[in-house]
Protein backbone atom coordinates (compact mmCIF):
# COMPACT_ATOMS: atom_id res chain seq x y z
CA UNK A 1 0.00 0.00 0.00
CA UNK A 2 2.88 2.36 0.75
CA UNK A 3 4.07 2.68 -2.83
CA UNK A 4 0.94 4.78 -3.40
CA UNK A 5 2.67 7.49 -1.38
CA UNK A 6 5.01 8.23 -4.25
CA UNK A 7 1.98 9.66 -6.04
CA UNK A 8 1.51 12.22 -3.27
CA UNK A 9 4.94 13.83 -3.22
CA UNK A 10 8.58 12.90 -3.37
CA UNK A 11 11.19 13.62 -0.77
CA UNK A 12 12.84 17.01 -0.97
CA UNK A 13 15.73 15.97 1.30
CA UNK A 14 17.39 13.57 -1.12
CA UNK A 15 20.73 15.27 -0.54
CA UNK A 16 20.79 14.11 3.08
CA UNK A 17 21.72 10.71 4.50
CA UNK A 18 19.12 9.74 7.10
CA UNK A 19 19.43 7.08 9.79
CA UNK A 20 16.44 6.00 11.86
CA UNK A 21 16.97 4.21 15.20
CA UNK A 22 14.25 1.62 15.80
CA UNK A 23 13.34 -1.00 18.38
CA UNK A 24 11.35 -1.69 21.50
CA UNK A 25 11.17 0.66 24.42
CA UNK A 26 13.76 -0.12 27.13
CA UNK A 27 15.96 -2.09 24.74
CA UNK A 28 18.80 0.41 24.45
CA UNK A 29 17.56 2.68 21.67
CA UNK A 30 18.62 5.77 23.61
CA UNK A 31 22.15 4.43 24.05
CA UNK A 32 22.36 3.53 20.37
CA UNK A 33 20.92 6.86 19.29
CA UNK A 34 23.33 8.88 21.40
CA UNK A 35 26.28 6.77 20.26
CA UNK A 36 25.61 7.74 16.66
CA UNK A 37 24.04 11.14 17.23
CA UNK A 38 26.99 12.43 19.23
CA UNK A 39 29.15 12.33 16.11
CA UNK A 40 29.75 15.86 14.84
CA UNK A 41 28.82 14.86 11.30
CA UNK A 42 25.20 14.25 12.36
CA UNK A 43 22.27 16.49 13.18
CA UNK A 44 20.56 14.36 15.82
CA UNK A 45 16.86 14.31 16.69
CA UNK A 46 16.54 11.98 19.67
CA UNK A 47 12.91 11.81 20.78
CA UNK A 48 12.66 15.37 19.55
CA UNK A 49 9.58 17.21 20.83
CA UNK A 50 8.65 18.26 17.28
CA UNK A 51 8.54 14.65 16.14
CA UNK A 52 8.37 11.99 18.84
CA UNK A 53 4.80 12.20 20.12
CA UNK A 54 3.16 12.77 16.73
CA UNK A 55 5.10 10.00 15.04
CA UNK A 56 4.55 7.59 17.92
CA UNK A 57 0.79 8.14 17.87
CA UNK A 58 0.69 6.98 14.26
CA UNK A 59 3.20 4.15 14.70
CA UNK A 60 1.34 2.49 17.59
CA UNK A 61 -2.05 2.71 15.88
CA UNK A 62 -2.76 -0.51 13.92
CA UNK A 63 -5.58 1.30 12.12
CA UNK A 64 -3.40 4.06 10.68
CA UNK A 65 -4.18 5.05 7.11
CA UNK A 66 -2.44 6.76 4.21
CA UNK A 67 -3.51 10.18 5.43
CA UNK A 68 -1.75 9.51 8.74
CA UNK A 69 1.39 8.35 6.97
CA UNK A 70 1.40 11.34 4.63
CA UNK A 71 1.15 13.68 7.62
CA UNK A 72 4.18 12.06 9.25
CA UNK A 73 6.23 12.24 6.07
CA UNK A 74 5.45 15.94 5.68
CA UNK A 75 6.41 16.49 9.30
CA UNK A 76 9.77 14.84 8.72
CA UNK A 77 10.27 16.82 5.52
CA UNK A 78 9.79 20.09 7.39
CA UNK A 79 12.23 19.20 10.15
CA UNK A 80 14.90 17.54 8.01
CA UNK A 81 14.95 20.39 5.49
CA UNK A 82 16.05 22.73 8.29
CA UNK A 83 18.97 20.49 9.28
CA UNK A 84 22.35 22.10 8.68
CA UNK A 85 24.30 18.91 8.14
CA UNK A 86 24.01 16.35 5.38
CA UNK A 87 23.68 13.44 7.82
CA UNK A 88 20.65 13.09 10.07
CA UNK A 89 20.05 10.75 12.99
CA UNK A 90 16.41 10.38 14.06
CA UNK A 91 15.41 8.33 17.07
CA UNK A 92 11.72 7.66 17.45
CA UNK A 93 11.96 3.96 18.16
CA UNK A 94 8.29 3.09 17.37
CA UNK A 95 9.22 3.82 13.76
CA UNK A 96 9.95 0.12 13.72
CA UNK A 97 6.31 -0.15 12.57
CA UNK A 98 6.72 2.50 9.85
CA UNK A 99 9.86 1.32 8.12
CA UNK A 100 8.15 0.58 4.79
CA UNK A 101 6.69 4.06 4.17
CA UNK A 102 9.82 5.77 5.49
CA UNK A 103 12.01 3.63 3.26
CA UNK A 104 9.75 4.27 0.29
CA UNK A 105 9.82 8.02 0.81
CA UNK A 106 13.43 8.55 1.91
CA UNK A 107 15.05 6.31 -0.68
CA UNK A 108 18.55 6.25 0.79
CA UNK A 109 17.52 6.02 4.45
CA UNK A 110 19.02 3.40 6.71
CA UNK A 111 17.53 1.86 9.82
CA UNK A 112 19.50 0.59 12.77
CA UNK A 113 17.70 -1.46 15.40
CA UNK A 114 18.68 -2.94 18.72
CA UNK A 115 17.76 -6.13 20.56
CA UNK A 116 18.07 -6.77 24.28
CA UNK A 117 17.63 -9.83 26.47
CA UNK A 118 13.95 -10.42 27.28
CA UNK A 119 14.41 -10.47 31.06
CA UNK A 120 16.40 -7.23 31.14
CA UNK A 121 13.96 -5.54 28.78
CA UNK A 122 10.87 -6.58 30.72
CA UNK A 123 12.43 -5.61 34.05
CA UNK A 124 13.20 -2.16 32.66
CA UNK A 125 9.67 -1.87 31.22
CA UNK A 126 8.19 -2.62 34.64
CA UNK A 127 10.18 0.28 36.07
CA UNK A 128 9.05 2.80 33.45
CA UNK A 129 5.68 4.48 33.85
CA UNK A 130 5.66 5.76 30.28
CA UNK A 131 6.02 2.25 28.87
CA UNK A 132 3.34 0.86 31.16
CA UNK A 133 0.92 3.68 30.37
CA UNK A 134 0.23 2.20 26.93
CA UNK A 135 -1.78 -0.58 28.57
CA UNK A 136 -4.23 2.08 29.71
CA UNK A 137 -4.12 4.14 26.52
CA UNK A 138 -4.69 1.46 23.88
CA UNK A 139 -7.38 -1.26 23.55
CA UNK A 140 -6.23 -4.61 24.92
CA UNK A 141 -8.74 -6.74 23.03
CA UNK A 142 -7.73 -6.07 19.44
CA UNK A 143 -4.71 -7.04 17.38
CA UNK A 144 -1.84 -4.56 17.78
CA UNK A 145 1.75 -5.64 17.10
CA UNK A 146 3.09 -2.69 19.09
CA UNK A 147 1.65 -4.26 22.24
CA UNK A 148 2.27 -7.83 21.10
CA UNK A 149 -1.43 -8.61 20.70
CA UNK A 150 -2.20 -11.08 17.92
CA UNK A 151 -5.10 -13.31 16.97
CA UNK A 152 -3.76 -16.09 19.14
CA UNK A 153 -3.66 -14.13 22.40
CA UNK A 154 -6.11 -11.25 21.98
CA UNK A 155 -8.87 -12.97 23.98
CA UNK A 156 -6.62 -13.50 27.00
CA UNK A 157 -4.20 -10.60 26.74
CA UNK A 158 -6.02 -8.24 29.10
CA UNK A 159 -6.05 -10.91 31.83
CA UNK A 160 -2.34 -11.63 31.68
CA UNK A 161 0.06 -10.36 34.38
CA UNK A 162 1.84 -7.17 33.44
CA UNK A 163 5.20 -8.92 33.00
CA UNK A 164 3.57 -11.30 30.52
CA UNK A 165 2.14 -8.38 28.55
CA UNK A 166 5.60 -6.79 28.43
CA UNK A 167 7.17 -10.08 27.31
CA UNK A 168 4.72 -10.35 24.41
CA UNK A 169 5.53 -6.79 23.46
CA UNK A 170 9.23 -7.67 23.47
CA UNK A 171 8.57 -10.78 21.35
CA UNK A 172 6.58 -8.85 18.76
CA UNK A 173 9.36 -6.28 18.38
CA UNK A 174 12.04 -8.97 18.08
CA UNK A 175 10.07 -10.74 15.38
CA UNK A 176 9.62 -7.43 13.55
CA UNK A 177 13.36 -6.66 13.71
CA UNK A 178 14.18 -10.12 12.39
CA UNK A 179 11.72 -9.67 9.54
CA UNK A 180 13.05 -6.24 8.58
CA UNK A 181 16.68 -7.30 8.68
CA UNK A 182 15.97 -10.30 6.48
CA UNK A 183 13.82 -8.36 3.99
CA UNK A 184 16.07 -5.28 3.76
CA UNK A 185 19.61 -6.53 4.45
CA UNK A 186 21.27 -3.45 2.96
CA UNK A 187 19.04 -0.88 4.65
CA UNK A 188 18.40 -2.46 8.07
CA UNK A 189 21.04 -3.50 10.59
CA UNK A 190 20.24 -4.85 14.06
CA UNK A 191 22.71 -4.80 16.93
CA UNK A 192 22.64 -6.50 20.32
CA UNK A 193 22.52 -4.35 23.44
CA UNK A 194 24.79 -6.82 25.22
CA UNK A 195 27.52 -6.29 22.60
CA UNK A 196 28.05 -2.79 24.00
CA UNK A 197 29.46 -4.60 27.02
CA UNK A 198 30.82 -7.88 25.66
CA UNK A 199 32.02 -7.10 22.11
CA UNK A 200 32.40 -3.34 22.05
CA UNK A 201 35.17 -2.84 19.47
CA UNK A 202 33.58 -5.20 16.98
CA UNK A 203 30.19 -3.51 17.45
CA UNK A 204 31.59 -0.02 16.87
CA UNK A 205 33.39 -1.25 13.76
CA UNK A 206 30.20 -2.80 12.37
CA UNK A 207 28.11 0.30 13.04
CA UNK A 208 30.72 2.46 11.28
CA UNK A 209 30.72 0.13 8.29
CA UNK A 210 26.93 0.03 8.04
CA UNK A 211 26.62 3.81 8.24
CA UNK A 212 29.62 4.34 5.96
CA UNK A 213 31.30 6.85 8.25
CA UNK A 214 35.06 7.32 8.37
CA UNK A 215 35.23 8.86 11.84
CA UNK A 216 35.62 6.80 15.04
CA UNK A 217 32.39 5.91 16.83
CA UNK A 218 32.44 5.73 20.61
CA UNK A 219 29.61 5.34 23.09
CA UNK A 220 29.20 7.18 26.34
CA UNK A 221 30.55 5.57 29.51
CA UNK A 222 28.60 2.37 30.08
CA UNK A 223 26.91 1.29 33.29
CA UNK A 224 27.93 -2.36 33.67
CA UNK A 225 25.35 -2.90 36.42
CA UNK A 226 22.54 -2.70 33.87
CA UNK A 227 23.39 -6.06 32.28
CA UNK A 228 22.37 -8.28 35.20
CA UNK A 229 20.25 -5.87 37.21
CA UNK A 230 17.09 -7.78 36.25
CA UNK A 231 18.25 -10.76 38.32
CA UNK A 232 17.69 -8.80 41.52
CA UNK A 233 14.39 -7.35 40.35
CA UNK A 234 12.31 -10.09 38.71
CA UNK A 235 10.79 -12.74 40.97
CA UNK A 236 10.78 -16.45 40.15
CA UNK A 237 7.06 -16.17 39.40
CA UNK A 238 7.59 -13.27 37.01
CA UNK A 239 10.36 -15.15 35.20
CA UNK A 240 8.09 -18.18 34.86
CA UNK A 241 5.28 -16.00 33.47
CA UNK A 242 7.65 -14.44 30.95
CA UNK A 243 8.94 -17.80 29.78
CA UNK A 244 5.44 -19.22 29.38
CA UNK A 245 4.07 -16.52 27.11
CA UNK A 246 7.24 -16.49 25.01
CA UNK A 247 6.54 -20.10 24.02
CA UNK A 248 2.82 -19.41 23.52
CA UNK A 249 1.50 -20.93 26.74
CA UNK A 250 -1.24 -18.68 28.09
CA UNK A 251 -2.83 -21.23 30.46
CA UNK A 252 -0.23 -21.36 33.23
CSV table of C-alpha atoms in Angstrom, one decimal:
chain,number,residue,atom,x,y,z
A,1,UNK,CA,0.0,0.0,0.0
A,2,UNK,CA,2.9,2.4,0.8
A,3,UNK,CA,4.1,2.7,-2.8
A,4,UNK,CA,0.9,4.8,-3.4
A,5,UNK,CA,2.7,7.5,-1.4
A,6,UNK,CA,5.0,8.2,-4.2
A,7,UNK,CA,2.0,9.7,-6.0
A,8,UNK,CA,1.5,12.2,-3.3
A,9,UNK,CA,4.9,13.8,-3.2
A,10,UNK,CA,8.6,12.9,-3.4
A,11,UNK,CA,11.2,13.6,-0.8
A,12,UNK,CA,12.8,17.0,-1.0
A,13,UNK,CA,15.7,16.0,1.3
A,14,UNK,CA,17.4,13.6,-1.1
A,15,UNK,CA,20.7,15.3,-0.5
A,16,UNK,CA,20.8,14.1,3.1
A,17,UNK,CA,21.7,10.7,4.5
A,18,UNK,CA,19.1,9.7,7.1
A,19,UNK,CA,19.4,7.1,9.8
A,20,UNK,CA,16.4,6.0,11.9
A,21,UNK,CA,17.0,4.2,15.2
A,22,UNK,CA,14.2,1.6,15.8
A,23,UNK,CA,13.3,-1.0,18.4
A,24,UNK,CA,11.4,-1.7,21.5
A,25,UNK,CA,11.2,0.7,24.4
A,26,UNK,CA,13.8,-0.1,27.1
A,27,UNK,CA,16.0,-2.1,24.7
A,28,UNK,CA,18.8,0.4,24.5
A,29,UNK,CA,17.6,2.7,21.7
A,30,UNK,CA,18.6,5.8,23.6
A,31,UNK,CA,22.1,4.4,24.1
A,32,UNK,CA,22.4,3.5,20.4
A,33,UNK,CA,20.9,6.9,19.3
A,34,UNK,CA,23.3,8.9,21.4
A,35,UNK,CA,26.3,6.8,20.3
A,36,UNK,CA,25.6,7.7,16.7
A,37,UNK,CA,24.0,11.1,17.2
A,38,UNK,CA,27.0,12.4,19.2
A,39,UNK,CA,29.1,12.3,16.1
A,40,UNK,CA,29.8,15.9,14.8
A,41,UNK,CA,28.8,14.9,11.3
A,42,UNK,CA,25.2,14.2,12.4
A,43,UNK,CA,22.3,16.5,13.2
A,44,UNK,CA,20.6,14.4,15.8
A,45,UNK,CA,16.9,14.3,16.7
A,46,UNK,CA,16.5,12.0,19.7
A,47,UNK,CA,12.9,11.8,20.8
A,48,UNK,CA,12.7,15.4,19.6
A,49,UNK,CA,9.6,17.2,20.8
A,50,UNK,CA,8.7,18.3,17.3
A,51,UNK,CA,8.5,14.6,16.1
A,52,UNK,CA,8.4,12.0,18.8
A,53,UNK,CA,4.8,12.2,20.1
A,54,UNK,CA,3.2,12.8,16.7
A,55,UNK,CA,5.1,10.0,15.0
A,56,UNK,CA,4.5,7.6,17.9
A,57,UNK,CA,0.8,8.1,17.9
A,58,UNK,CA,0.7,7.0,14.3
A,59,UNK,CA,3.2,4.1,14.7
A,60,UNK,CA,1.3,2.5,17.6
A,61,UNK,CA,-2.0,2.7,15.9
A,62,UNK,CA,-2.8,-0.5,13.9
A,63,UNK,CA,-5.6,1.3,12.1
A,64,UNK,CA,-3.4,4.1,10.7
A,65,UNK,CA,-4.2,5.0,7.1
A,66,UNK,CA,-2.4,6.8,4.2
A,67,UNK,CA,-3.5,10.2,5.4
A,68,UNK,CA,-1.8,9.5,8.7
A,69,UNK,CA,1.4,8.4,7.0
A,70,UNK,CA,1.4,11.3,4.6
A,71,UNK,CA,1.1,13.7,7.6
A,72,UNK,CA,4.2,12.1,9.2
A,73,UNK,CA,6.2,12.2,6.1
A,74,UNK,CA,5.4,15.9,5.7
A,75,UNK,CA,6.4,16.5,9.3
A,76,UNK,CA,9.8,14.8,8.7
A,77,UNK,CA,10.3,16.8,5.5
A,78,UNK,CA,9.8,20.1,7.4
A,79,UNK,CA,12.2,19.2,10.1
A,80,UNK,CA,14.9,17.5,8.0
A,81,UNK,CA,14.9,20.4,5.5
A,82,UNK,CA,16.1,22.7,8.3
A,83,UNK,CA,19.0,20.5,9.3
A,84,UNK,CA,22.3,22.1,8.7
A,85,UNK,CA,24.3,18.9,8.1
A,86,UNK,CA,24.0,16.3,5.4
A,87,UNK,CA,23.7,13.4,7.8
A,88,UNK,CA,20.7,13.1,10.1
A,89,UNK,CA,20.0,10.8,13.0
A,90,UNK,CA,16.4,10.4,14.1
A,91,UNK,CA,15.4,8.3,17.1
A,92,UNK,CA,11.7,7.7,17.5
A,93,UNK,CA,12.0,4.0,18.2
A,94,UNK,CA,8.3,3.1,17.4
A,95,UNK,CA,9.2,3.8,13.8
A,96,UNK,CA,10.0,0.1,13.7
A,97,UNK,CA,6.3,-0.1,12.6
A,98,UNK,CA,6.7,2.5,9.9
A,99,UNK,CA,9.9,1.3,8.1
A,100,UNK,CA,8.1,0.6,4.8
A,101,UNK,CA,6.7,4.1,4.2
A,102,UNK,CA,9.8,5.8,5.5
A,103,UNK,CA,12.0,3.6,3.3
A,104,UNK,CA,9.8,4.3,0.3
A,105,UNK,CA,9.8,8.0,0.8
A,106,UNK,CA,13.4,8.6,1.9
A,107,UNK,CA,15.0,6.3,-0.7
A,108,UNK,CA,18.6,6.2,0.8
A,109,UNK,CA,17.5,6.0,4.4
A,110,UNK,CA,19.0,3.4,6.7
A,111,UNK,CA,17.5,1.9,9.8
A,112,UNK,CA,19.5,0.6,12.8
A,113,UNK,CA,17.7,-1.5,15.4
A,114,UNK,CA,18.7,-2.9,18.7
A,115,UNK,CA,17.8,-6.1,20.6
A,116,UNK,CA,18.1,-6.8,24.3
A,117,UNK,CA,17.6,-9.8,26.5
A,118,UNK,CA,13.9,-10.4,27.3
A,119,UNK,CA,14.4,-10.5,31.1
A,120,UNK,CA,16.4,-7.2,31.1
A,121,UNK,CA,14.0,-5.5,28.8
A,122,UNK,CA,10.9,-6.6,30.7
A,123,UNK,CA,12.4,-5.6,34.1
A,124,UNK,CA,13.2,-2.2,32.7
A,125,UNK,CA,9.7,-1.9,31.2
A,126,UNK,CA,8.2,-2.6,34.6
A,127,UNK,CA,10.2,0.3,36.1
A,128,UNK,CA,9.1,2.8,33.4
A,129,UNK,CA,5.7,4.5,33.9
A,130,UNK,CA,5.7,5.8,30.3
A,131,UNK,CA,6.0,2.3,28.9
A,132,UNK,CA,3.3,0.9,31.2
A,133,UNK,CA,0.9,3.7,30.4
A,134,UNK,CA,0.2,2.2,26.9
A,135,UNK,CA,-1.8,-0.6,28.6
A,136,UNK,CA,-4.2,2.1,29.7
A,137,UNK,CA,-4.1,4.1,26.5
A,138,UNK,CA,-4.7,1.5,23.9
A,139,UNK,CA,-7.4,-1.3,23.5
A,140,UNK,CA,-6.2,-4.6,24.9
A,141,UNK,CA,-8.7,-6.7,23.0
A,142,UNK,CA,-7.7,-6.1,19.4
A,143,UNK,CA,-4.7,-7.0,17.4
A,144,UNK,CA,-1.8,-4.6,17.8
A,145,UNK,CA,1.7,-5.6,17.1
A,146,UNK,CA,3.1,-2.7,19.1
A,147,UNK,CA,1.7,-4.3,22.2
A,148,UNK,CA,2.3,-7.8,21.1
A,149,UNK,CA,-1.4,-8.6,20.7
A,150,UNK,CA,-2.2,-11.1,17.9
A,151,UNK,CA,-5.1,-13.3,17.0
A,152,UNK,CA,-3.8,-16.1,19.1
A,153,UNK,CA,-3.7,-14.1,22.4
A,154,UNK,CA,-6.1,-11.2,22.0
A,155,UNK,CA,-8.9,-13.0,24.0
A,156,UNK,CA,-6.6,-13.5,27.0
A,157,UNK,CA,-4.2,-10.6,26.7
A,158,UNK,CA,-6.0,-8.2,29.1
A,159,UNK,CA,-6.0,-10.9,31.8
A,160,UNK,CA,-2.3,-11.6,31.7
A,161,UNK,CA,0.1,-10.4,34.4
A,162,UNK,CA,1.8,-7.2,33.4
A,163,UNK,CA,5.2,-8.9,33.0
A,164,UNK,CA,3.6,-11.3,30.5
A,165,UNK,CA,2.1,-8.4,28.6
A,166,UNK,CA,5.6,-6.8,28.4
A,167,UNK,CA,7.2,-10.1,27.3
A,168,UNK,CA,4.7,-10.3,24.4
A,169,UNK,CA,5.5,-6.8,23.5
A,170,UNK,CA,9.2,-7.7,23.5
A,171,UNK,CA,8.6,-10.8,21.4
A,172,UNK,CA,6.6,-8.9,18.8
A,173,UNK,CA,9.4,-6.3,18.4
A,174,UNK,CA,12.0,-9.0,18.1
A,175,UNK,CA,10.1,-10.7,15.4
A,176,UNK,CA,9.6,-7.4,13.6
A,177,UNK,CA,13.4,-6.7,13.7
A,178,UNK,CA,14.2,-10.1,12.4
A,179,UNK,CA,11.7,-9.7,9.5
A,180,UNK,CA,13.1,-6.2,8.6
A,181,UNK,CA,16.7,-7.3,8.7
A,182,UNK,CA,16.0,-10.3,6.5
A,183,UNK,CA,13.8,-8.4,4.0
A,184,UNK,CA,16.1,-5.3,3.8
A,185,UNK,CA,19.6,-6.5,4.4
A,186,UNK,CA,21.3,-3.5,3.0
A,187,UNK,CA,19.0,-0.9,4.7
A,188,UNK,CA,18.4,-2.5,8.1
A,189,UNK,CA,21.0,-3.5,10.6
A,190,UNK,CA,20.2,-4.8,14.1
A,191,UNK,CA,22.7,-4.8,16.9
A,192,UNK,CA,22.6,-6.5,20.3
A,193,UNK,CA,22.5,-4.3,23.4
A,194,UNK,CA,24.8,-6.8,25.2
A,195,UNK,CA,27.5,-6.3,22.6
A,196,UNK,CA,28.0,-2.8,24.0
A,197,UNK,CA,29.5,-4.6,27.0
A,198,UNK,CA,30.8,-7.9,25.7
A,199,UNK,CA,32.0,-7.1,22.1
A,200,UNK,CA,32.4,-3.3,22.1
A,201,UNK,CA,35.2,-2.8,19.5
A,202,UNK,CA,33.6,-5.2,17.0
A,203,UNK,CA,30.2,-3.5,17.4
A,204,UNK,CA,31.6,0.0,16.9
A,205,UNK,CA,33.4,-1.3,13.8
A,206,UNK,CA,30.2,-2.8,12.4
A,207,UNK,CA,28.1,0.3,13.0
A,208,UNK,CA,30.7,2.5,11.3
A,209,UNK,CA,30.7,0.1,8.3
A,210,UNK,CA,26.9,0.0,8.0
A,211,UNK,CA,26.6,3.8,8.2
A,212,UNK,CA,29.6,4.3,6.0
A,213,UNK,CA,31.3,6.9,8.3
A,214,UNK,CA,35.1,7.3,8.4
A,215,UNK,CA,35.2,8.9,11.8
A,216,UNK,CA,35.6,6.8,15.0
A,217,UNK,CA,32.4,5.9,16.8
A,218,UNK,CA,32.4,5.7,20.6
A,219,UNK,CA,29.6,5.3,23.1
A,220,UNK,CA,29.2,7.2,26.3
A,221,UNK,CA,30.6,5.6,29.5
A,222,UNK,CA,28.6,2.4,30.1
A,223,UNK,CA,26.9,1.3,33.3
A,224,UNK,CA,27.9,-2.4,33.7
A,225,UNK,CA,25.4,-2.9,36.4
A,226,UNK,CA,22.5,-2.7,33.9
A,227,UNK,CA,23.4,-6.1,32.3
A,228,UNK,CA,22.4,-8.3,35.2
A,229,UNK,CA,20.2,-5.9,37.2
A,230,UNK,CA,17.1,-7.8,36.2
A,231,UNK,CA,18.2,-10.8,38.3
A,232,UNK,CA,17.7,-8.8,41.5
A,233,UNK,CA,14.4,-7.4,40.3
A,234,UNK,CA,12.3,-10.1,38.7
A,235,UNK,CA,10.8,-12.7,41.0
A,236,UNK,CA,10.8,-16.5,40.2
A,237,UNK,CA,7.1,-16.2,39.4
A,238,UNK,CA,7.6,-13.3,37.0
A,239,UNK,CA,10.4,-15.2,35.2
A,240,UNK,CA,8.1,-18.2,34.9
A,241,UNK,CA,5.3,-16.0,33.5
A,242,UNK,CA,7.6,-14.4,31.0
A,243,UNK,CA,8.9,-17.8,29.8
A,244,UNK,CA,5.4,-19.2,29.4
A,245,UNK,CA,4.1,-16.5,27.1
A,246,UNK,CA,7.2,-16.5,25.0
A,247,UNK,CA,6.5,-20.1,24.0
A,248,UNK,CA,2.8,-19.4,23.5
A,249,UNK,CA,1.5,-20.9,26.7
A,250,UNK,CA,-1.2,-18.7,28.1
A,251,UNK,CA,-2.8,-21.2,30.5
A,252,UNK,CA,-0.2,-21.4,33.2
